Amino acid sequence: MEIVVIGTGYVGLVTGVSLSEIGHQVTCIDTSIEKITKLKKSISPIYEPGIEELIEKNVAANRLFFGTDLQAAMKNKKIVYLTVGTPQNPDGTANLVYLEAAAIDIAKSMVQDTIVVVKSTVPVGTNEKIKKLIEENTQFNVAMVSNPEFLREGSALVDVFEGDRIVLGANDKKALETIAEVNNAFAIPIYKTNLESAEMIKYASNAFLATKISFINEIANICEKTGANIEQVSTGMGLDSRIGSKFLNAGIGYGGSCFPKDTAALSQIAGTVNHDFKLLKAVIEVNEKQKLKLVDVLKTEVSHLQGKKIALLGLAFKPETDDIRESASQVIIENLLVAGANIHVYDPIAQAGIQAVFGDEIVYEKDIESTIIEAEAVLIITEWDEIKAIKPAIFKKLMRQPIVLDGRLIYNKAEMSSLGIKYYSVGDGTNASYKTDY
Ligand code: UDX
Protein backbone atom coordinates (compact mmCIF):
# COMPACT_ATOMS: atom_id res chain seq x y z
CA MET A 1 0.00 0.00 0.00
CA GLU A 2 1.02 3.63 -0.39
CA ILE A 3 1.67 5.43 2.87
CA VAL A 4 2.82 8.88 4.00
CA VAL A 5 4.62 9.22 7.34
CA ILE A 6 4.77 12.72 8.85
CA GLY A 7 7.78 13.30 11.09
CA THR A 8 11.19 11.69 10.78
CA GLY A 9 12.02 11.73 14.48
CA TYR A 10 12.62 8.54 16.34
CA VAL A 11 9.16 7.02 15.97
CA GLY A 12 8.53 8.33 12.45
CA LEU A 13 11.75 7.10 10.98
CA VAL A 14 11.50 3.65 12.52
CA THR A 15 7.85 3.44 11.40
CA GLY A 16 8.56 4.58 7.84
CA VAL A 17 11.56 2.31 7.41
CA SER A 18 9.83 -0.75 8.84
CA LEU A 19 6.65 -0.25 6.76
CA SER A 20 8.81 -0.07 3.62
CA GLU A 21 10.72 -3.16 4.75
CA ILE A 22 7.47 -5.19 4.81
CA GLY A 23 6.73 -4.08 1.27
CA HIS A 24 4.77 -0.81 1.38
CA GLN A 25 5.58 2.28 -0.66
CA VAL A 26 6.42 4.88 1.98
CA THR A 27 7.15 8.60 1.75
CA CYS A 28 8.54 10.16 4.93
CA ILE A 29 7.89 13.88 5.24
CA ASP A 30 9.64 16.34 7.52
CA THR A 31 9.79 20.13 7.63
CA SER A 32 13.55 20.02 8.29
CA ILE A 33 15.38 20.27 4.96
CA GLU A 34 18.61 19.34 6.75
CA LYS A 35 17.17 16.02 8.00
CA ILE A 36 15.66 15.15 4.64
CA THR A 37 18.89 15.93 2.80
CA LYS A 38 20.76 13.58 5.13
CA LEU A 39 18.13 10.86 4.86
CA LYS A 40 18.26 10.99 1.07
CA LYS A 41 21.92 10.02 1.47
CA SER A 42 20.89 7.23 3.92
CA ILE A 43 22.33 9.13 6.88
CA SER A 44 20.11 8.68 9.93
CA PRO A 45 19.48 11.72 12.17
CA ILE A 46 19.04 9.31 15.11
CA TYR A 47 21.40 6.71 16.53
CA GLU A 48 19.72 3.33 16.23
CA PRO A 49 21.59 0.12 15.46
CA GLY A 50 20.75 -1.21 11.98
CA ILE A 51 18.60 1.69 10.80
CA GLU A 52 20.96 3.08 8.15
CA GLU A 53 21.32 -0.32 6.49
CA LEU A 54 17.53 -0.63 6.26
CA ILE A 55 17.15 2.92 4.88
CA GLU A 56 19.75 2.21 2.21
CA LYS A 57 18.15 -1.12 1.30
CA ASN A 58 14.61 0.21 0.94
CA VAL A 59 15.61 3.41 -0.87
CA ALA A 60 17.48 1.23 -3.37
CA ALA A 61 14.39 -0.98 -3.73
CA ASN A 62 12.29 2.13 -4.58
CA ARG A 63 9.99 1.59 -1.60
CA LEU A 64 11.23 4.38 0.65
CA PHE A 65 11.25 8.10 -0.22
CA PHE A 66 11.98 11.27 1.72
CA GLY A 67 10.69 14.78 1.12
CA THR A 68 9.42 18.05 2.56
CA ASP A 69 6.36 18.49 0.34
CA LEU A 70 3.32 16.96 2.07
CA GLN A 71 0.88 18.07 -0.61
CA ALA A 72 2.85 16.30 -3.34
CA ALA A 73 3.23 13.17 -1.18
CA MET A 74 -0.50 12.97 -0.41
CA LYS A 75 -1.62 13.29 -4.04
CA ASN A 76 -2.46 9.63 -4.47
CA LYS A 77 -2.13 8.25 -0.95
CA LYS A 78 -5.00 7.73 1.46
CA ILE A 79 -3.09 6.53 4.52
CA VAL A 80 -1.11 9.04 6.59
CA TYR A 81 0.85 8.18 9.74
CA LEU A 82 1.26 11.00 12.24
CA THR A 83 4.40 10.55 14.32
CA VAL A 84 5.32 14.05 15.44
CA GLY A 85 6.60 14.66 18.98
CA THR A 86 4.35 15.41 21.95
CA PRO A 87 6.86 16.94 24.37
CA GLN A 88 6.11 17.61 28.01
CA ASN A 89 4.70 20.98 29.10
CA PRO A 90 6.04 22.42 32.37
CA ASP A 91 2.87 21.19 34.16
CA GLY A 92 3.37 17.59 32.94
CA THR A 93 0.71 17.71 30.22
CA ALA A 94 1.50 16.59 26.67
CA ASN A 95 2.16 19.49 24.30
CA LEU A 96 0.00 18.95 21.22
CA VAL A 97 1.01 21.98 19.11
CA TYR A 98 3.07 19.96 16.60
CA LEU A 99 0.32 17.39 16.28
CA GLU A 100 -2.34 20.05 15.69
CA ALA A 101 -0.20 21.88 13.14
CA ALA A 102 0.42 18.61 11.29
CA ALA A 103 -3.31 17.82 11.39
CA ILE A 104 -4.12 21.11 9.67
CA ASP A 105 -1.39 20.44 7.08
CA ILE A 106 -2.95 17.03 6.40
CA ALA A 107 -6.42 18.58 6.03
CA LYS A 108 -5.11 21.13 3.54
CA SER A 109 -3.27 18.45 1.53
CA MET A 110 -6.13 15.93 1.34
CA VAL A 111 -7.50 15.19 -2.12
CA GLN A 112 -9.67 12.22 -1.10
CA ASP A 113 -11.06 10.47 2.00
CA THR A 114 -8.08 9.58 4.20
CA ILE A 115 -7.14 7.38 7.15
CA VAL A 116 -4.91 9.10 9.71
CA VAL A 117 -2.93 6.77 11.95
CA VAL A 118 -1.64 8.41 15.13
CA LYS A 119 1.54 6.86 16.54
CA SER A 120 2.43 9.80 18.76
CA THR A 121 1.66 9.29 22.46
CA VAL A 122 -1.42 11.38 23.13
CA PRO A 123 -3.89 11.84 26.00
CA VAL A 124 -7.14 9.90 25.82
CA GLY A 125 -9.57 11.74 23.57
CA THR A 126 -6.92 13.41 21.40
CA ASN A 127 -7.61 11.31 18.30
CA GLU A 128 -11.22 12.51 18.28
CA LYS A 129 -10.06 16.12 18.68
CA ILE A 130 -7.61 15.73 15.80
CA LYS A 131 -10.40 14.24 13.67
CA LYS A 132 -12.59 17.31 14.31
CA LEU A 133 -9.71 19.65 13.56
CA ILE A 134 -9.04 17.95 10.23
CA GLU A 135 -12.74 17.88 9.33
CA GLU A 136 -13.02 21.61 9.97
CA ASN A 137 -10.33 22.20 7.38
CA THR A 138 -11.26 19.81 4.57
CA GLN A 139 -14.27 18.71 2.53
CA PHE A 140 -13.16 15.03 2.63
CA ASN A 141 -13.83 12.37 5.28
CA VAL A 142 -11.19 11.35 7.75
CA ALA A 143 -11.04 8.17 9.85
CA MET A 144 -8.67 7.95 12.81
CA VAL A 145 -6.67 4.92 13.96
CA SER A 146 -4.61 5.00 17.13
CA ASN A 147 -1.52 2.80 16.82
CA PRO A 148 0.70 3.43 19.84
CA GLU A 149 4.38 2.58 19.56
CA PHE A 150 6.25 0.38 22.02
CA LEU A 151 9.75 1.01 20.74
CA ARG A 152 12.76 0.95 23.02
CA GLU A 153 15.63 3.15 21.95
CA GLY A 154 18.56 1.01 20.91
CA SER A 155 16.37 -1.99 20.12
CA ALA A 156 13.59 -0.29 18.18
CA LEU A 157 14.02 -2.49 15.12
CA VAL A 158 13.85 -5.66 17.20
CA ASP A 159 10.71 -4.32 18.87
CA VAL A 160 9.07 -3.44 15.59
CA PHE A 161 9.76 -6.77 13.90
CA GLU A 162 9.53 -9.03 16.95
CA GLY A 163 7.18 -7.11 19.27
CA ASP A 164 4.63 -8.84 21.50
CA ARG A 165 1.61 -7.09 20.01
CA ILE A 166 0.42 -4.36 17.70
CA VAL A 167 -2.37 -2.27 19.21
CA LEU A 168 -4.85 -0.69 16.81
CA GLY A 169 -7.72 1.43 18.09
CA ALA A 170 -10.49 2.90 15.97
CA ASN A 171 -14.15 3.79 16.09
CA ASP A 172 -14.43 3.20 12.31
CA LYS A 173 -14.42 -0.52 11.50
CA LYS A 174 -13.38 -0.16 7.86
CA ALA A 175 -10.39 2.01 8.73
CA LEU A 176 -9.41 -0.43 11.47
CA GLU A 177 -9.42 -3.36 9.04
CA THR A 178 -7.40 -1.41 6.44
CA ILE A 179 -4.67 -0.59 8.95
CA ALA A 180 -4.73 -4.17 10.26
CA GLU A 181 -4.02 -5.24 6.68
CA VAL A 182 -1.12 -2.75 6.48
CA ASN A 183 0.35 -4.42 9.57
CA ASN A 184 -0.32 -8.05 8.64
CA ALA A 185 3.11 -8.67 7.17
CA PHE A 186 4.78 -7.94 10.52
CA ALA A 187 3.31 -11.30 11.60
CA ILE A 188 2.76 -10.03 15.15
CA PRO A 189 -0.58 -10.47 16.99
CA ILE A 190 -2.85 -7.48 16.40
CA TYR A 191 -5.06 -6.38 19.27
CA LYS A 192 -8.02 -4.22 18.18
CA THR A 193 -9.76 -1.77 20.50
CA ASN A 194 -11.70 1.45 20.36
CA LEU A 195 -9.77 4.71 19.90
CA GLU A 196 -9.73 5.71 23.54
CA SER A 197 -8.56 2.34 24.85
CA ALA A 198 -5.61 2.27 22.45
CA GLU A 199 -4.58 5.73 23.62
CA MET A 200 -4.78 4.55 27.23
CA ILE A 201 -2.94 1.26 26.60
CA LYS A 202 0.20 3.22 25.73
CA TYR A 203 0.19 5.32 28.91
CA ALA A 204 -0.85 2.41 31.12
CA SER A 205 1.88 0.14 29.71
CA ASN A 206 4.66 2.65 30.28
CA ALA A 207 3.32 3.59 33.71
CA PHE A 208 3.21 -0.08 34.68
CA LEU A 209 6.80 -0.71 33.57
CA ALA A 210 7.94 2.41 35.43
CA THR A 211 6.09 1.08 38.50
CA LYS A 212 7.95 -2.23 38.26
CA ILE A 213 11.27 -0.34 38.21
CA SER A 214 10.45 1.93 41.14
CA PHE A 215 9.09 -1.05 43.07
CA ILE A 216 12.26 -3.09 42.63
CA ASN A 217 14.38 -0.04 43.49
CA GLU A 218 12.51 0.38 46.74
CA ILE A 219 13.01 -3.33 47.49
CA ALA A 220 16.72 -2.78 46.73
CA ASN A 221 16.85 0.06 49.22
CA ILE A 222 15.34 -2.18 51.88
CA CYS A 223 17.70 -5.06 50.93
CA GLU A 224 20.64 -2.80 51.73
CA LYS A 225 19.44 -2.44 55.30
CA THR A 226 18.37 -6.02 55.89
CA GLY A 227 21.21 -8.17 54.59
CA ALA A 228 19.35 -9.31 51.45
CA ASN A 229 20.72 -9.09 47.94
CA ILE A 230 18.53 -7.49 45.28
CA GLU A 231 19.79 -9.61 42.39
CA GLN A 232 18.85 -12.77 44.23
CA VAL A 233 15.54 -11.24 45.28
CA SER A 234 14.54 -10.09 41.78
CA THR A 235 15.59 -13.40 40.24
CA GLY A 236 13.54 -15.24 42.84
CA MET A 237 10.55 -12.99 42.20
CA GLY A 238 10.87 -13.17 38.43
CA LEU A 239 10.68 -16.95 38.43
CA ASP A 240 7.00 -16.56 39.25
CA SER A 241 5.45 -16.29 35.79
CA ARG A 242 2.72 -14.01 37.19
CA ILE A 243 5.45 -11.48 38.00
CA GLY A 244 7.92 -12.11 35.16
CA SER A 245 11.63 -11.33 35.22
CA LYS A 246 11.65 -8.35 32.87
CA PHE A 247 11.98 -4.77 34.12
CA LEU A 248 13.00 -5.97 37.55
CA ASN A 249 16.58 -4.70 37.33
CA ALA A 250 17.29 -2.41 40.25
CA GLY A 251 19.62 0.52 39.72
CA ILE A 252 19.60 4.30 39.62
CA GLY A 253 16.15 4.77 38.19
CA TYR A 254 14.59 5.12 34.78
CA GLY A 255 15.25 7.96 32.36
CA GLY A 256 14.76 8.62 28.68
CA SER A 257 12.14 10.33 26.59
CA CYS A 258 9.18 8.11 27.47
CA PHE A 259 8.80 6.86 31.04
CA PRO A 260 9.34 10.23 32.77
CA LYS A 261 7.14 12.08 30.26
CA ASP A 262 4.37 9.49 30.09
CA THR A 263 4.11 8.96 33.84
CA ALA A 264 3.88 12.72 34.37
CA ALA A 265 1.25 12.98 31.63
CA LEU A 266 -0.85 10.10 32.99
CA SER A 267 -0.77 11.54 36.46
CA GLN A 268 -1.95 14.81 34.94
CA ILE A 269 -4.65 13.11 32.84
CA ALA A 270 -5.95 11.41 36.00
CA GLY A 271 -6.08 14.82 37.66
CA THR A 272 -8.26 16.23 34.90
CA VAL A 273 -10.90 13.60 35.68
CA ASN A 274 -10.56 14.24 39.42
CA HIS A 275 -8.63 11.08 40.12
CA ASP A 276 -5.65 11.35 42.42
CA PHE A 277 -3.30 8.68 41.01
CA LYS A 278 -1.39 8.23 44.28
CA LEU A 279 0.48 5.11 43.20
CA LEU A 280 1.90 6.73 40.08
CA LYS A 281 2.91 9.86 41.98
CA ALA A 282 4.91 7.67 44.36
CA VAL A 283 6.55 5.86 41.42
CA ILE A 284 7.74 9.22 40.07
CA GLU A 285 8.96 10.40 43.47
CA VAL A 286 10.88 7.16 44.15
CA ASN A 287 12.55 7.47 40.75
CA GLU A 288 13.73 11.03 41.34
CA LYS A 289 15.27 9.99 44.64
CA GLN A 290 16.86 6.86 43.20
CA LYS A 291 18.78 8.85 40.60
CA LEU A 292 20.79 10.37 43.46
CA LYS A 293 21.47 7.09 45.21
CA LEU A 294 25.14 6.93 44.20
CA VAL A 295 25.73 10.53 45.29
CA ASP A 296 24.31 9.75 48.71
CA VAL A 297 26.65 6.78 49.08
CA LEU A 298 29.59 8.75 47.68
CA LYS A 299 29.10 11.45 50.29
CA THR A 300 29.39 8.88 53.06
CA GLU A 301 32.58 7.46 51.49
CA VAL A 302 34.48 10.56 50.41
CA SER A 303 34.26 13.44 52.80
CA HIS A 304 34.62 16.95 51.33
CA LEU A 305 34.22 16.45 47.61
CA GLN A 306 35.58 19.93 46.92
CA GLY A 307 38.28 19.68 44.23
CA LYS A 308 38.33 15.87 44.30
CA LYS A 309 38.34 13.94 41.04
CA ILE A 310 35.16 11.89 40.63
CA ALA A 311 34.78 9.74 37.52
CA LEU A 312 31.47 8.96 35.80
CA LEU A 313 31.39 6.01 33.42
CA GLY A 314 28.38 6.19 31.10
CA LEU A 315 26.11 9.19 30.60
CA ALA A 316 23.27 7.94 28.39
CA PHE A 317 20.00 6.98 30.10
CA LYS A 318 20.71 3.41 28.99
CA PRO A 319 23.16 1.62 26.66
CA GLU A 320 22.98 1.65 22.84
CA THR A 321 21.70 5.20 22.66
CA ASP A 322 23.19 8.71 22.66
CA ASP A 323 20.07 9.99 24.45
CA ILE A 324 20.71 11.76 27.74
CA ARG A 325 17.17 13.02 28.34
CA GLU A 326 16.16 12.58 31.99
CA SER A 327 19.30 10.49 32.55
CA ALA A 328 20.58 9.99 36.09
CA SER A 329 23.93 11.35 34.89
CA GLN A 330 22.50 14.86 34.62
CA VAL A 331 21.21 15.11 38.19
CA ILE A 332 24.34 13.43 39.50
CA ILE A 333 26.58 15.95 37.72
CA GLU A 334 24.44 18.87 38.94
CA ASN A 335 24.71 17.60 42.49
CA LEU A 336 28.47 16.94 42.34
CA LEU A 337 29.08 20.38 40.85
CA VAL A 338 27.32 21.96 43.82
CA ALA A 339 29.63 19.93 46.09
CA GLY A 340 32.64 21.32 44.15
CA ALA A 341 33.87 17.98 42.75
CA ASN A 342 36.24 17.82 39.82
CA ILE A 343 34.09 15.71 37.48
CA HIS A 344 35.55 13.61 34.67
CA VAL A 345 33.16 11.74 32.38
CA TYR A 346 33.22 9.15 29.64
CA ASP A 347 30.53 7.70 27.40
CA PRO A 348 31.12 5.94 24.07
CA ILE A 349 28.58 8.13 22.24
CA ALA A 350 26.56 10.35 24.57
CA GLN A 351 29.22 12.91 25.49
CA ALA A 352 28.08 15.59 23.03
CA GLY A 353 24.64 15.79 24.65
CA ILE A 354 26.09 16.25 28.13
CA GLN A 355 28.60 18.79 26.81
CA ALA A 356 25.71 20.82 25.39
CA VAL A 357 24.26 21.01 28.92
CA PHE A 358 27.36 21.40 31.11
CA GLY A 359 29.91 22.99 28.74
CA ASP A 360 33.34 23.34 30.34
CA GLU A 361 32.09 22.81 33.90
CA ILE A 362 33.25 19.19 33.68
CA VAL A 363 36.02 17.27 31.86
CA TYR A 364 35.18 15.01 28.90
CA GLU A 365 37.61 12.12 28.54
CA LYS A 366 38.45 10.07 25.46
CA ASP A 367 38.54 6.67 27.14
CA ILE A 368 37.93 4.76 30.36
CA GLU A 369 41.54 4.81 31.55
CA SER A 370 41.97 8.58 31.35
CA THR A 371 38.63 8.99 33.14
CA ILE A 372 39.45 6.85 36.16
CA ILE A 373 43.15 7.60 36.58
CA GLU A 374 43.83 9.19 39.99
CA ALA A 375 40.08 9.37 40.68
CA GLU A 376 38.82 9.27 44.27
CA ALA A 377 35.76 7.31 43.21
CA VAL A 378 34.16 5.88 40.08
CA LEU A 379 30.40 6.00 39.55
CA ILE A 380 28.93 3.50 37.08
CA ILE A 381 25.96 5.16 35.40
CA THR A 382 25.29 3.22 32.17
CA GLU A 383 25.90 -0.47 31.52
CA TRP A 384 27.61 -0.16 28.13
CA ASP A 385 29.35 -3.41 27.04
CA GLU A 386 32.66 -1.53 27.06
CA ILE A 387 32.10 -0.56 30.69
CA LYS A 388 30.90 -4.03 31.66
CA ALA A 389 34.08 -5.46 30.11
CA ILE A 390 36.43 -3.47 32.37
CA LYS A 391 38.88 -5.74 34.18
CA PRO A 392 38.57 -4.73 37.88
CA ALA A 393 42.36 -4.77 38.26
CA ILE A 394 42.51 -1.51 36.34
CA PHE A 395 40.54 0.29 39.07
CA LYS A 396 43.13 -0.92 41.55
CA LYS A 397 46.03 0.07 39.31
CA LEU A 398 44.87 3.53 38.25
CA MET A 399 42.75 5.00 41.04
CA ARG A 400 44.01 6.81 44.11
CA GLN A 401 42.01 4.67 46.50
CA PRO A 402 39.77 2.34 44.60
CA ILE A 403 36.11 3.03 45.38
CA VAL A 404 33.62 1.86 42.78
CA LEU A 405 29.95 2.75 43.17
CA ASP A 406 27.94 0.69 40.76
CA GLY A 407 24.50 1.97 39.75
CA ARG A 408 23.93 -0.87 37.28
CA LEU A 409 25.09 -3.96 39.21
CA ILE A 410 27.59 -5.09 36.62
CA TYR A 411 30.70 -6.29 38.45
CA ASN A 412 31.52 -9.34 40.48
CA LYS A 413 31.66 -8.42 44.13
CA ALA A 414 33.99 -11.26 45.16
CA GLU A 415 36.52 -10.28 42.48
CA MET A 416 36.34 -6.64 43.54
CA SER A 417 36.93 -7.36 47.20
CA SER A 418 39.73 -9.86 46.49
CA LEU A 419 41.55 -6.98 44.81
CA GLY A 420 40.93 -4.67 47.76
CA ILE A 421 38.50 -2.46 45.87
CA LYS A 422 35.72 -0.87 47.91
CA TYR A 423 32.69 -1.86 45.93
CA TYR A 424 29.10 -0.72 46.45
CA SER A 425 26.32 -1.95 44.19
CA VAL A 426 22.71 -0.86 44.59
CA GLY A 427 20.61 -3.23 46.67
CA ASP A 428 23.38 -5.41 48.05
CA GLY A 429 22.90 -5.66 51.77
CA THR A 430 25.31 -8.54 52.20
CA ASN A 431 28.25 -6.27 52.91
CA ALA A 432 27.66 -4.79 56.34
CA SER A 433 30.11 -1.94 55.85
CA TYR A 434 27.91 -0.55 53.12
CA LYS A 435 24.58 -0.55 54.89
CA THR A 436 23.32 2.96 54.25
CA ASP A 437 20.73 5.07 55.98
CA TYR A 438 19.24 6.11 52.64
C1 UDX B 1 10.41 2.78 26.76
C2 UDX B 1 9.47 1.56 26.61
O1 UDX B 1 10.16 0.37 26.97
C3 UDX B 1 8.92 1.49 25.20
O2 UDX B 1 8.01 0.41 25.09
C4 UDX B 1 8.22 2.81 24.96
O3 UDX B 1 7.38 2.87 23.91
C5 UDX B 1 9.25 3.94 25.00
O4 UDX B 1 9.77 3.96 26.32
P1 UDX B 1 12.96 3.35 26.29
O5 UDX B 1 12.68 4.64 26.97
O6 UDX B 1 13.68 3.38 25.00
O7 UDX B 1 11.59 2.55 26.00
O8 UDX B 1 13.82 2.45 27.29
P2 UDX B 1 13.66 1.16 28.20
O9 UDX B 1 14.54 0.11 27.67
O10 UDX B 1 12.26 0.81 28.42
O11 UDX B 1 14.31 1.70 29.56
C6 UDX B 1 13.85 2.88 30.20
C7 UDX B 1 14.64 3.19 31.44
O12 UDX B 1 14.36 2.25 32.45
C8 UDX B 1 16.17 3.17 31.26
O13 UDX B 1 16.72 4.28 31.95
C9 UDX B 1 16.59 1.86 31.90
O14 UDX B 1 17.91 1.92 32.41
C10 UDX B 1 15.57 1.74 33.01
N1 UDX B 1 15.33 0.35 33.42
C11 UDX B 1 14.76 -0.55 32.58
C12 UDX B 1 15.67 -0.04 34.72
O15 UDX B 1 16.18 0.75 35.52
N2 UDX B 1 15.41 -1.33 35.10
C13 UDX B 1 14.85 -2.25 34.27
O16 UDX B 1 14.64 -3.39 34.69
C14 UDX B 1 14.51 -1.84 32.97
CSV table of C-alpha atoms and ligand atoms in Angstrom, one decimal, residues 149-153 202 206 213 247-249 253-255 258-259 317-318 408, ligand 1:
chain,number,residue,atom,x,y,z
A,149,GLU,CA,4.4,2.6,19.6
A,150,PHE,CA,6.3,0.4,22.0
A,151,LEU,CA,9.8,1.0,20.7
A,152,ARG,CA,12.8,0.9,23.0
A,153,GLU,CA,15.6,3.1,21.9
A,202,LYS,CA,0.2,3.2,25.7
A,206,ASN,CA,4.7,2.6,30.3
A,213,ILE,CA,11.3,-0.3,38.2
A,247,PHE,CA,12.0,-4.8,34.1
A,248,LEU,CA,13.0,-6.0,37.6
A,249,ASN,CA,16.6,-4.7,37.3
A,253,GLY,CA,16.1,4.8,38.2
A,254,TYR,CA,14.6,5.1,34.8
A,255,GLY,CA,15.3,8.0,32.4
A,258,CYS,CA,9.2,8.1,27.5
A,259,PHE,CA,8.8,6.9,31.0
A,317,PHE,CA,20.0,7.0,30.1
A,318,LYS,CA,20.7,3.4,29.0
A,408,ARG,CA,23.9,-0.9,37.3
B,1,UDX,C1,10.4,2.8,26.8
B,1,UDX,C2,9.5,1.6,26.6
B,1,UDX,O1,10.2,0.4,27.0
B,1,UDX,C3,8.9,1.5,25.2
B,1,UDX,O2,8.0,0.4,25.1
B,1,UDX,C4,8.2,2.8,25.0
B,1,UDX,O3,7.4,2.9,23.9
B,1,UDX,C5,9.3,3.9,25.0
B,1,UDX,O4,9.8,4.0,26.3
B,1,UDX,P1,13.0,3.3,26.3
B,1,UDX,O5,12.7,4.6,27.0
B,1,UDX,O6,13.7,3.4,25.0
B,1,UDX,O7,11.6,2.5,26.0
B,1,UDX,O8,13.8,2.5,27.3
B,1,UDX,P2,13.7,1.2,28.2
B,1,UDX,O9,14.5,0.1,27.7
B,1,UDX,O10,12.3,0.8,28.4
B,1,UDX,O11,14.3,1.7,29.6
B,1,UDX,C6,13.8,2.9,30.2
B,1,UDX,C7,14.6,3.2,31.4
B,1,UDX,O12,14.4,2.2,32.5
B,1,UDX,C8,16.2,3.2,31.3
B,1,UDX,O13,16.7,4.3,31.9
B,1,UDX,C9,16.6,1.9,31.9
B,1,UDX,O14,17.9,1.9,32.4
B,1,UDX,C10,15.6,1.7,33.0
B,1,UDX,N1,15.3,0.3,33.4
B,1,UDX,C11,14.8,-0.6,32.6
B,1,UDX,C12,15.7,0.0,34.7
B,1,UDX,O15,16.2,0.7,35.5
B,1,UDX,N2,15.4,-1.3,35.1
B,1,UDX,C13,14.8,-2.3,34.3
B,1,UDX,O16,14.6,-3.4,34.7
B,1,UDX,C14,14.5,-1.8,33.0
